[in-house]
Amino acid sequence: MTESTAEQAETFAPPEQFAATANVGADEYERAEADYLSFWAEQSRDLVDWHEDFGEVLDWTNPPFAKWFVGGRLNVAYNCLDRHVLAGNGDRVAINFEGEPGDSRIFTYAELLAEVSKAANTLTDLGVRAGDRVAIYLPMIPEAMISMLACARLGAAHSVVFGGFSADALRSRIIDAEARVVITADGSYRRAKPTSLKPAVDEALSSGDTPVEHVLVVERTGQDIDMTDGRDQWWHDTVGQASPEHECEFFDSENPLFILYTSGTTGRPKGILHTSGGYLTQVLYSMKAVFDIKPESDVFWCTADVGWVTGHSYVTYGPLAAGVSQIVYEGTPDTPHQGRWWEIVEKYKATILYAAPTAIRTFMKWGEEIPAKYDLSSLRLLGSVGEPINPEAWRWYHRVVGGERCPIVDTWWQTETGAHMIAPLPGVKSTKPGSSQAPIPGISVDVVDDTGENPAGPEGGLLVIRQPWPAMLRGIWKDPERFKDTYWSRFPNTYFAGDGARRDADGDIWFLGRVDDVMNVSGHRLSTAEIESSLVAHSKVAEAAVVGAADETSGQAVVAYCVLKDSRDDDGADLDALVQELRAWVGKEIGPIAKPKHVFIVNELPKTRSGKIMRRLLKDTAEGREVGNTSTLADTSVMDAIARQLRD
Ligand code: PRX
């Protein structure tokens, strides 16, 4: 059997019952294609509560700077809260929170509205106004979502910084976004131990040259922390005492909603800017079409942290704007035992689970007898996100977790795209293990060759997006040139996503990983350049090259090659200690997720005659492959020497 017929042979038709009640049918593709602007206008008017209707659907007169739903006015937090309460659904559970130590809290929509109103009143007292930025550095606790929504309510943009990032990473993001307030917690629970967060904020602000005036601190663990007079206040003393009434204002469709920093091909993270009306429209449409949300009966669980875009769109904004009940879990999947996720699914009767392939592969390793102990029969739909899902993991997810009755939506999208772009519609498509298949209605993508003009052949090419889309990034914060260069300069008027992809004989899309120097570790995006700059900032390192090497569980693993300044440092027993020191160094500089799995100390790096490091060859070595063509190296013996060193 050829590969493509094998792919075609293994398809999973939507279960009859699912297809019969699906929110969206096959005709939606045609309707959207006939006139994509009218399609999005219709979706937006249907799904979003606009305070003032918009006029023009898309202003694309100054590409690549788009304006969607021009002149419309809305409040995103009102769409997530007030409208559900006003419609009589205030008693519906919005958040089922499950803390790692086993504590739980439930918020109805009415209760969540009261909490967000209190937080909005507090932020107002602290001087936050529409147009300001607030940094949020919190664990996965309800206050993270409450803080995000309080900012949205005030028309201030939030910049959420993942709690696993270091003080340095936090500091550079605070400065770039010019945040006036930081919201943090004393700490959180991870693997049954309290970990601290507030000390990182103190360190980030220690030099006194940031724009931060106030720090709000949520008490989560009760550990001892320093509070700085005049700057730091407890959440319970401020938000806890504030009025639960807050009348919201309405803002322009293009009012900034958030900045989220993500790794690019250079060392400096990019502040991806998202605005209000278009973002909310597409996020809501994906909740309806891809997740098939039935707000009255579903219990949705997206396992991502709010520190990443998946948590923004599918923990905070998507589920709440859709008015569904959801689960928010603070901790790790194996605390206190390896059945924790399945216990949570059983406890809350989750109907939709959205997770990363890395997690699925980890569960596969732990064994299917663990999920088998729990009642997972409430599940009706499964989602995958963040990295390509290998067919074996897909099949396991389908069989063991989904009991062979749940369609799987493999959703491709990015921080930049804001919401799903490529995913099967679960009531329409016959799914294929490992393929994201087709763009959702209203989105137009292509897989092209290097020239950007021709469709790529069977070996694959580059994924591009042909038309503007509502949830598209509106730019890189304070850097319009970098926005143009990064995404719009490779092919004229076309968005270059940075992903390799191919189409099969049915025209379905399969992702092949990044084509640039961005790595994907456990579905988290990391830049080789950022880790390299952190390594060379260490006093003993002269040069560093970092590659993402294929890894069975995490998809890719960070592997670093370092040349030392003083070769005397690299002999004897101290080498192991140095390797550990360098790993810990990266962990401290960027965050534990960026810690290299392996650090190899080598005498030289492979370079071309013009001095460019040939990472491709280092990747071959890291993946245990025969090293590819070395003829363009300035010194062809370097790779032999590296291979010898690694063997030794
Ligand atoms: O390479 C693609 C991969 O993750 C990148 C985007 O990373 P980030 O902005 O952190 O957002 C992750 C969550 C949306 C993409 O360029 N990626 C994401 N989803 C998939 C994927 N690769 C293959 N299949 C997916 N479903």
mmCIF file of C-alpha atoms and ligand atoms in Angstrom, residues 262-263 308-310 354 357 384-389 409-417 422 434 436 497-500 510-514 518 520 523-526, ligand 1:
data_model
loop_
_atom_site.group_PDB
_atom_site.id
_atom_site.type_symbol
_atom_site.label_atom_id
_atom_site.label_comp_id
_atom_site.label_asym_id
_atom_site.label_seq_id
_atom_site.Cartn_x
_atom_site.Cartn_y
_atom_site.Cartn_z
ATOM 1 C CA THR A 262 6.455 34.320 22.312
ATOM 2 C CA SER A 263 9.779 33.053 21.050
ATOM 3 C CA TRP A 308 0.325 30.328 26.958
ATOM 4 C CA VAL A 309 -2.005 31.310 24.149
ATOM 5 C CA THR A 310 -4.004 28.091 24.497
ATOM 6 C CA TYR A 354 -8.254 19.498 25.080
ATOM 7 C CA PRO A 357 0.317 15.299 22.442
ATOM 8 C CA SER A 384 -5.068 18.039 20.493
ATOM 9 C CA VAL A 385 -2.884 21.144 20.274
ATOM 10 C CA GLY A 386 0.634 22.512 20.304
ATOM 11 C CA GLU A 387 2.629 20.074 18.209
ATOM 12 C CA PRO A 388 2.071 17.398 15.601
ATOM 13 C CA ILE A 389 0.338 14.374 17.131
ATOM 14 C CA VAL A 409 -9.939 17.528 16.630
ATOM 15 C CA ASP A 410 -6.244 18.100 15.946
ATOM 16 C CA THR A 411 -6.104 21.900 16.030
ATOM 17 C CA TRP A 412 -3.274 23.785 14.375
ATOM 18 C CA TRP A 413 -2.831 27.414 15.285
ATOM 19 C CA GLN A 414 -0.290 29.765 16.875
ATOM 20 C CA THR A 415 0.055 32.578 19.407
ATOM 21 C CA GLU A 416 -0.080 34.823 16.351
ATOM 22 C CA THR A 417 -3.281 33.391 14.897
ATOM 23 C CA ILE A 422 -6.754 24.274 10.762
ATOM 24 C CA GLY A 434 -1.941 12.646 12.626
ATOM 25 C CA SER A 436 -5.128 18.489 11.066
ATOM 26 C CA ALA A 497 3.672 30.756 9.554
ATOM 27 C CA GLY A 498 7.119 29.165 9.936
ATOM 28 C CA ASP A 499 5.726 25.615 9.715
ATOM 29 C CA GLY A 500 6.461 22.892 7.197
ATOM 30 C CA TRP A 510 -0.104 17.117 7.716
ATOM 31 C CA PHE A 511 2.325 19.203 9.779
ATOM 32 C CA LEU A 512 6.045 18.573 9.576
ATOM 33 C CA GLY A 513 7.355 20.869 12.339
ATOM 34 C CA ARG A 514 8.971 24.297 12.267
ATOM 35 C CA VAL A 518 12.064 27.707 16.806
ATOM 36 C CA ASN A 520 8.726 22.866 20.196
ATOM 37 C CA GLY A 523 4.090 21.883 22.943
ATOM 38 C CA HIS A 524 5.964 24.938 24.276
ATOM 39 C CA ARG A 525 7.669 27.224 21.905
ATOM 40 C CA LEU A 526 11.353 27.990 22.543
HETATM 41 O O1 PRX B 1 4.714 24.587 14.915
HETATM 42 C C1 PRX B 1 3.354 24.787 15.181
HETATM 43 C C2 PRX B 1 3.015 24.126 16.506
HETATM 44 O O2 PRX B 1 3.118 25.139 17.489
HETATM 45 C C3 PRX B 1 3.478 26.388 16.882
HETATM 46 C C4 PRX B 1 2.794 27.517 17.589
HETATM 47 O O3 PRX B 1 3.252 27.573 18.912
HETATM 48 P P1 PRX B 1 2.564 28.567 19.925
HETATM 49 O O4 PRX B 1 2.516 29.916 19.336
HETATM 50 O O5 PRX B 1 3.263 28.405 21.219
HETATM 51 O O6 PRX B 1 1.094 28.048 20.054
HETATM 52 C C5 PRX B 1 0.871 26.729 20.494
HETATM 53 C C6 PRX B 1 -0.603 26.501 20.708
HETATM 54 C C7 PRX B 1 -1.475 26.918 19.601
HETATM 55 C C8 PRX B 1 3.051 26.244 15.441
HETATM 56 O O7 PRX B 1 3.761 27.131 14.613
HETATM 57 N N1 PRX B 1 1.653 23.570 16.518
HETATM 58 C C9 PRX B 1 0.590 24.039 17.191
HETATM 59 N N2 PRX B 1 -0.471 23.224 17.023
HETATM 60 C C10 PRX B 1 -0.079 22.226 16.210
HETATM 61 C C11 PRX B 1 1.276 22.451 15.878
HETATM 62 N N3 PRX B 1 1.936 21.636 15.040
HETATM 63 C C12 PRX B 1 1.271 20.585 14.543
HETATM 64 N N4 PRX B 1 -0.007 20.296 14.823
HETATM 65 C C13 PRX B 1 -0.735 21.072 15.647
HETATM 66 N N5 PRX B 1 -1.988 20.764 15.937
#
